[in-house]
Short mmCIF file of C-alpha atoms in Angstrom, two decimals:
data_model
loop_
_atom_site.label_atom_id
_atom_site.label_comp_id
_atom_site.label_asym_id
_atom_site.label_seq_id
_atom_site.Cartn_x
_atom_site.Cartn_y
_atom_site.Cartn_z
CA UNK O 1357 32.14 60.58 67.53
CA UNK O 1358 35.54 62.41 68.88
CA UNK O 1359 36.19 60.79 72.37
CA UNK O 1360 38.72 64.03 73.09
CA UNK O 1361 37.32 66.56 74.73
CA UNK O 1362 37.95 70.06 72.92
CA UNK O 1363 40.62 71.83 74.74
CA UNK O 1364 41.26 75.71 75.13
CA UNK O 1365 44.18 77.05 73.40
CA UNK O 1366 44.96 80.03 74.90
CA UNK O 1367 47.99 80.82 73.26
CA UNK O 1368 46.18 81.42 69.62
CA UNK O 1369 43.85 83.27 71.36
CA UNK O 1370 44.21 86.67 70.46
CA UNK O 1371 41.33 87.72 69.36
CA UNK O 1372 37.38 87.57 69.98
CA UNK O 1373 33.84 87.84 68.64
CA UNK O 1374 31.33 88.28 70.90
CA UNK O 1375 27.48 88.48 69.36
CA UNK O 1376 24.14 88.65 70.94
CA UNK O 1377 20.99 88.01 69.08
CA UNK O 1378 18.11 90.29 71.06
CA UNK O 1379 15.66 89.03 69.24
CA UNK O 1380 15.74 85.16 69.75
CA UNK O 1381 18.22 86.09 73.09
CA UNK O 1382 21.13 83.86 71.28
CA UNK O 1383 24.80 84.58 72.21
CA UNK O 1384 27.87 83.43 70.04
CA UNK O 1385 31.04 83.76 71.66
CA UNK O 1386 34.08 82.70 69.38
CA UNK O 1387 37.74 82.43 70.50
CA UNK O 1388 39.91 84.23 67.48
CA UNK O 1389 37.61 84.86 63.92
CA UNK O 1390 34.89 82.09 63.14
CA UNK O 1391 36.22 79.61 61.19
CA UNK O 1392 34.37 75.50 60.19
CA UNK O 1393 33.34 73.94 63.59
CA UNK O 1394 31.04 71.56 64.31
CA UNK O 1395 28.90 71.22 67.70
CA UNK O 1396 28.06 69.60 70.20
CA UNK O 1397 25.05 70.42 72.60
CA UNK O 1398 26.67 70.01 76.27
CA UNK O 1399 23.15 70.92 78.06
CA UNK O 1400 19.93 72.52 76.94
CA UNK O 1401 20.70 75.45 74.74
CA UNK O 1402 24.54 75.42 75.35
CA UNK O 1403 26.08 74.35 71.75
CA UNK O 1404 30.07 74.03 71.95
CA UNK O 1405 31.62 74.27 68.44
CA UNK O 1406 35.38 72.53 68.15
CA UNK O 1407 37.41 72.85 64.89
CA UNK O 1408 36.92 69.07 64.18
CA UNK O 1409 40.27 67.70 64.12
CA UNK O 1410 39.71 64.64 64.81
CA UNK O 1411 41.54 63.29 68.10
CA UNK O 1412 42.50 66.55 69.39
CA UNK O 1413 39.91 68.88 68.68
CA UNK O 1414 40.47 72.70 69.35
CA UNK O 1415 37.15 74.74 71.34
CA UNK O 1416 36.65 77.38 68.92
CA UNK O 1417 33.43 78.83 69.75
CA UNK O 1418 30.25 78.86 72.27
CA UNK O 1419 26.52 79.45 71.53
CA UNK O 1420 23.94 79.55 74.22
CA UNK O 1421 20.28 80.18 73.46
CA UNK O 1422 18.25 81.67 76.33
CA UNK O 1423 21.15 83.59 77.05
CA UNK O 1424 19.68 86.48 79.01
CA UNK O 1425 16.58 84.44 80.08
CA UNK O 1426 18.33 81.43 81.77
CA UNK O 1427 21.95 81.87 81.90
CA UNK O 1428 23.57 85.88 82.25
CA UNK O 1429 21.18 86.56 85.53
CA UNK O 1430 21.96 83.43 87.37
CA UNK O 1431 24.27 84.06 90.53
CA UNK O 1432 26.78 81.41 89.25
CA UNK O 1433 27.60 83.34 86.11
CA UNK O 1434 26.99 87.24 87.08
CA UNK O 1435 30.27 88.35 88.36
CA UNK O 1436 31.74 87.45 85.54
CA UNK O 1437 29.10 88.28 83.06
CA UNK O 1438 28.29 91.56 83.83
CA UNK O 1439 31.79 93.58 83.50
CA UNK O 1440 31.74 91.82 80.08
CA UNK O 1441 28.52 93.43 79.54
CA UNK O 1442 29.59 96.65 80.54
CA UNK O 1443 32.70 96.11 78.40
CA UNK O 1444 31.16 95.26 75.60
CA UNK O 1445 28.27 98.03 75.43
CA UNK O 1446 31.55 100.75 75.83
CA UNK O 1447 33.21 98.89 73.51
CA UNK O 1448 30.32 98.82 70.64
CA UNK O 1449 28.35 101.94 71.76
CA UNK O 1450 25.59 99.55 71.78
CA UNK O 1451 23.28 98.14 74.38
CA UNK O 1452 23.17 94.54 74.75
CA UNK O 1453 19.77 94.60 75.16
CA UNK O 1454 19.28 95.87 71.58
CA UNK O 1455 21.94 93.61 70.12
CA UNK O 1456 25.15 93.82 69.70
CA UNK O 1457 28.69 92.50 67.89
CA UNK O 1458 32.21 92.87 69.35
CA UNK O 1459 34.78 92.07 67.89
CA UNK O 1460 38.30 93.04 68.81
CA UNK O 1461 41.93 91.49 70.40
CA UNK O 1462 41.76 89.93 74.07
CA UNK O 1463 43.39 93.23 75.12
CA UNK O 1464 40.55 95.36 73.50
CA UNK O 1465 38.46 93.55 75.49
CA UNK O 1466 39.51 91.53 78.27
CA UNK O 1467 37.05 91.36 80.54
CA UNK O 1468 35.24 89.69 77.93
CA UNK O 1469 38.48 87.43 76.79
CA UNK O 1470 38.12 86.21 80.73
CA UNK O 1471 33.84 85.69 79.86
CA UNK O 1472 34.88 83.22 76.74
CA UNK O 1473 37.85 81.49 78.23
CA UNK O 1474 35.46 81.09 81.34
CA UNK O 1475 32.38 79.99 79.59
CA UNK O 1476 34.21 77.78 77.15
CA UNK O 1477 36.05 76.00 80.21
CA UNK O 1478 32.29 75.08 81.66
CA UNK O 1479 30.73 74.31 78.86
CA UNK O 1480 33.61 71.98 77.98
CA UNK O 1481 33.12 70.17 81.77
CA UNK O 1482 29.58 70.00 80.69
CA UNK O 1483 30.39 67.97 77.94
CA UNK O 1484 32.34 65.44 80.10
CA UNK O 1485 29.46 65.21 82.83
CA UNK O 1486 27.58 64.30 79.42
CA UNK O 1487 29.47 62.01 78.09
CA UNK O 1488 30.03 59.94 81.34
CA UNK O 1489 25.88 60.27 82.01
CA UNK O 1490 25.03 58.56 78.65
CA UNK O 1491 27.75 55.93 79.09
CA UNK O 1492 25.96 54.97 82.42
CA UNK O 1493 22.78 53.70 81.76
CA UNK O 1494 19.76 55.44 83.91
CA UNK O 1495 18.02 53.35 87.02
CA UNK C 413 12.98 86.16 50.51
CA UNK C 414 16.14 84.24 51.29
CA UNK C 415 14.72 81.44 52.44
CA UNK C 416 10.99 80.66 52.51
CA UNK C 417 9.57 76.99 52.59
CA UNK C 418 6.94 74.95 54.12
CA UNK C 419 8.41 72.70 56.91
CA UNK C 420 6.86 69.08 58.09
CA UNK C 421 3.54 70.95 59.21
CA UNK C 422 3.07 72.75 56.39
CA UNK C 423 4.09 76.06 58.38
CA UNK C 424 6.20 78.34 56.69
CA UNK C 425 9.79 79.06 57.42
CA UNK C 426 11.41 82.06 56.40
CA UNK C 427 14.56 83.78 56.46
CA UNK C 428 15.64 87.00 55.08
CA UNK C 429 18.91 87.15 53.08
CA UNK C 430 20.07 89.61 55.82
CA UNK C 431 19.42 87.44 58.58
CA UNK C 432 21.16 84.74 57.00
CA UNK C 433 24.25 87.14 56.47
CA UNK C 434 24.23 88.10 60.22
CA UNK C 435 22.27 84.95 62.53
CA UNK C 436 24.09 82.37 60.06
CA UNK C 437 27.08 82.66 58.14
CA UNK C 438 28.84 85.15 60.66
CA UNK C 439 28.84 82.51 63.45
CA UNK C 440 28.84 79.90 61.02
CA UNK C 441 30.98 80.15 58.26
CA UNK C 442 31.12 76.85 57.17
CA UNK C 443 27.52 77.29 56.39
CA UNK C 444 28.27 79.94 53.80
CA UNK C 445 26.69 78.41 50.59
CA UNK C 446 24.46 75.95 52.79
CA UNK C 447 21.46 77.18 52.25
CA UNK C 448 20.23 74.45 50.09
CA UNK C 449 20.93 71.76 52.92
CA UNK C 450 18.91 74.00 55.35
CA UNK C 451 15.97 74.15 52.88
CA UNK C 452 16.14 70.49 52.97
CA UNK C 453 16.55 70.74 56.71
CA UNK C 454 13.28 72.36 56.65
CA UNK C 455 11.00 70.85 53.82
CA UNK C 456 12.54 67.40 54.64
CA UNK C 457 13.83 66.45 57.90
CA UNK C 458 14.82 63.21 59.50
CA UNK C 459 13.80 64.06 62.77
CA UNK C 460 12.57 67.08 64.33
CA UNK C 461 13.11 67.71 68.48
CA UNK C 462 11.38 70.06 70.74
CA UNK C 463 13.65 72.82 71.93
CA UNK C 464 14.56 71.75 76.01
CA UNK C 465 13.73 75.55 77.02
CA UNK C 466 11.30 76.95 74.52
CA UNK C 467 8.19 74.98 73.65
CA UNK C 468 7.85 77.82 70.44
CA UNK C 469 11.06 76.62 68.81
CA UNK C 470 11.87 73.40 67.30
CA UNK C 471 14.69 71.58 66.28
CA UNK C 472 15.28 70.22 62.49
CA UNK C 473 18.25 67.37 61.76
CA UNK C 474 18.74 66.03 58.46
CA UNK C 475 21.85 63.95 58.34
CA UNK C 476 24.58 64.21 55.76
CA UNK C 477 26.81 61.62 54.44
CA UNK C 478 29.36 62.10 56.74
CA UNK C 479 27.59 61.63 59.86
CA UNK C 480 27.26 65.08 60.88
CA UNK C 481 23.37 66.88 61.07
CA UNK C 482 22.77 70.11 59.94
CA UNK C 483 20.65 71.13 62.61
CA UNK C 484 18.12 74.30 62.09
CA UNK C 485 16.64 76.03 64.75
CA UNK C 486 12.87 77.51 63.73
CA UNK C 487 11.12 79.79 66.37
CA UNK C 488 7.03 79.67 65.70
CA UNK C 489 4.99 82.48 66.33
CA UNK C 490 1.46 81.19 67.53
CA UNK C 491 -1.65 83.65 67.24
CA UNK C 492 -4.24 85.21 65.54
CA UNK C 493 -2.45 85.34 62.95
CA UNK C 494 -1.74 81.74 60.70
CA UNK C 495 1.40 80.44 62.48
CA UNK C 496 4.65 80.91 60.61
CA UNK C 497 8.18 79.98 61.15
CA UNK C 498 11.15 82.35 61.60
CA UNK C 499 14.80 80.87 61.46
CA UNK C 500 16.69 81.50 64.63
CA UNK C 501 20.21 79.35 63.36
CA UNK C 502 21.36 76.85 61.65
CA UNK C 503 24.87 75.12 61.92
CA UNK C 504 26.52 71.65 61.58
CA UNK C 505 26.30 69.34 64.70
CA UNK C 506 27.81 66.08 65.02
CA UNK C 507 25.68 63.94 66.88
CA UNK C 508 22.14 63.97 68.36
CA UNK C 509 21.50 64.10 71.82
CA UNK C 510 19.85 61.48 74.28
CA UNK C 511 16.63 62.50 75.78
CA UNK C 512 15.15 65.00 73.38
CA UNK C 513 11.58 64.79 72.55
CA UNK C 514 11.18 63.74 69.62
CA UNK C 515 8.08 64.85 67.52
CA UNK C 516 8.45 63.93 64.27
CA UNK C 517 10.77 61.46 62.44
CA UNK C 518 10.45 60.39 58.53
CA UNK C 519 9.56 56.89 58.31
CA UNK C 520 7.66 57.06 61.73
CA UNK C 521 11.23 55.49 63.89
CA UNK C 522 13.26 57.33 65.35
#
């Protein structure tokens, strides 16, 4: 198991792709193109992909199921999901409610560059709060 | 069909070749040519987890030799109709997590 946590590299990122699955409410947020990752589920339905590289693995992609249902109306994540939204429905011409791909550089879309970078950075403290909880044995 | 087999149940799991294209390979493109290690997934997994969220979708893992799971993600459709399977994803994962419930496992251990 990689003991690094995955780290952002913000200075490859250029690009996005930003995907959402209507029908089984599944987003896939990517940093740059998709490329061979492997994941890691950092809480229930939240699947962070890293490049594999061994001791200093690279965050190169998010996927959260439930998306709409549990995580893009809750007050934490709104302000910063919704002017993605909006972003990426001009963007694509497409509602998100009817599914949708984006893909395009950070300053095509930045709104949604800030939604990744954001997401990612959570989803990689999740990890850690995971990683410390099942080194700690429960009372 | 793309993919169409009977999982652990019996219930069968399908996949058009278009969903694969677009729900599998464009997130995942390490799973491009894959498909045979999600059939196995499917037909023959080593364990199989309920979703945390959605009691409707199940997880399969079927290890690989190096360590990592290829994890596939079936949504079932209960009703009048016989149940059946529809694949929501399917990618490589590199460990299992503690906690999950666990309702099947080949060989009866977990």
């Amino acid at each position: 198991v990689t003991t690094q946590l995955p780290r952002i590299d913000l200075q490859s990122f250029e690009r996005l792709r930003f995907s959402y699955d209507h029908e089984f409410d599944v987003a896939h947020l990517h940093v740059n193109a998709p490329c061979s990752s492997v994941a890691e589920e950092v809480a229930d339905g939240w699947y962070l992909f890293d490049d594999d590289s061994g001791d200093s693995p690279v965050a190169t992609s998010l996927e959260i199921h439930n998306f709409l249902a549990e995580v893009a109306n809750e007050p934490y994540f709104v302000g910063v999901v919704k002017p993605s939204f909006d972003e990426v429905e001009r963007f694509t011409g497409k509602q998100l409610a009817d599914g949708v791909v984006a893909e395009g550089s950070t300053g095509e879309l930045p709104l949604t560059a800030r939604l990744v970078t954001f997401l990612l950075g959570v989803a990689i403290t999740k990890l850690e709060a995971l990683r410390e909880n099942e080194r700690i044995p429960a009372k | 069909m793309f993919i169409e087999e009977a999982d652990y149940m019996g219930v069968t799991v399908t996949c058009t070749e278009e969903q694969w294209r677009a729900k599998v390979e464009a997130g995942h493109p390490n799973m491009r040519g894959k498909e045979d290690l999600v059939r196995g997934a499917i037909i023959d997994p080593d364990v199989v987890m309920q979703d945390r969220s959605r009691p409707s979708r199940k997880h399969h893992l079927r290890e690989e030799p190096d360590g990592r799971y290829v994890m596939v993600v079936v949504q079932y459709d209960y009703g009048p109709e016989p149940i059946r399977g529809r694949l929501v994803t399917a990618f490589m994962r590199r460990r299992r997590r503690q906690g999950d419930v666990l309702l099947y496992s080949r060989g009866g251990t977990p």
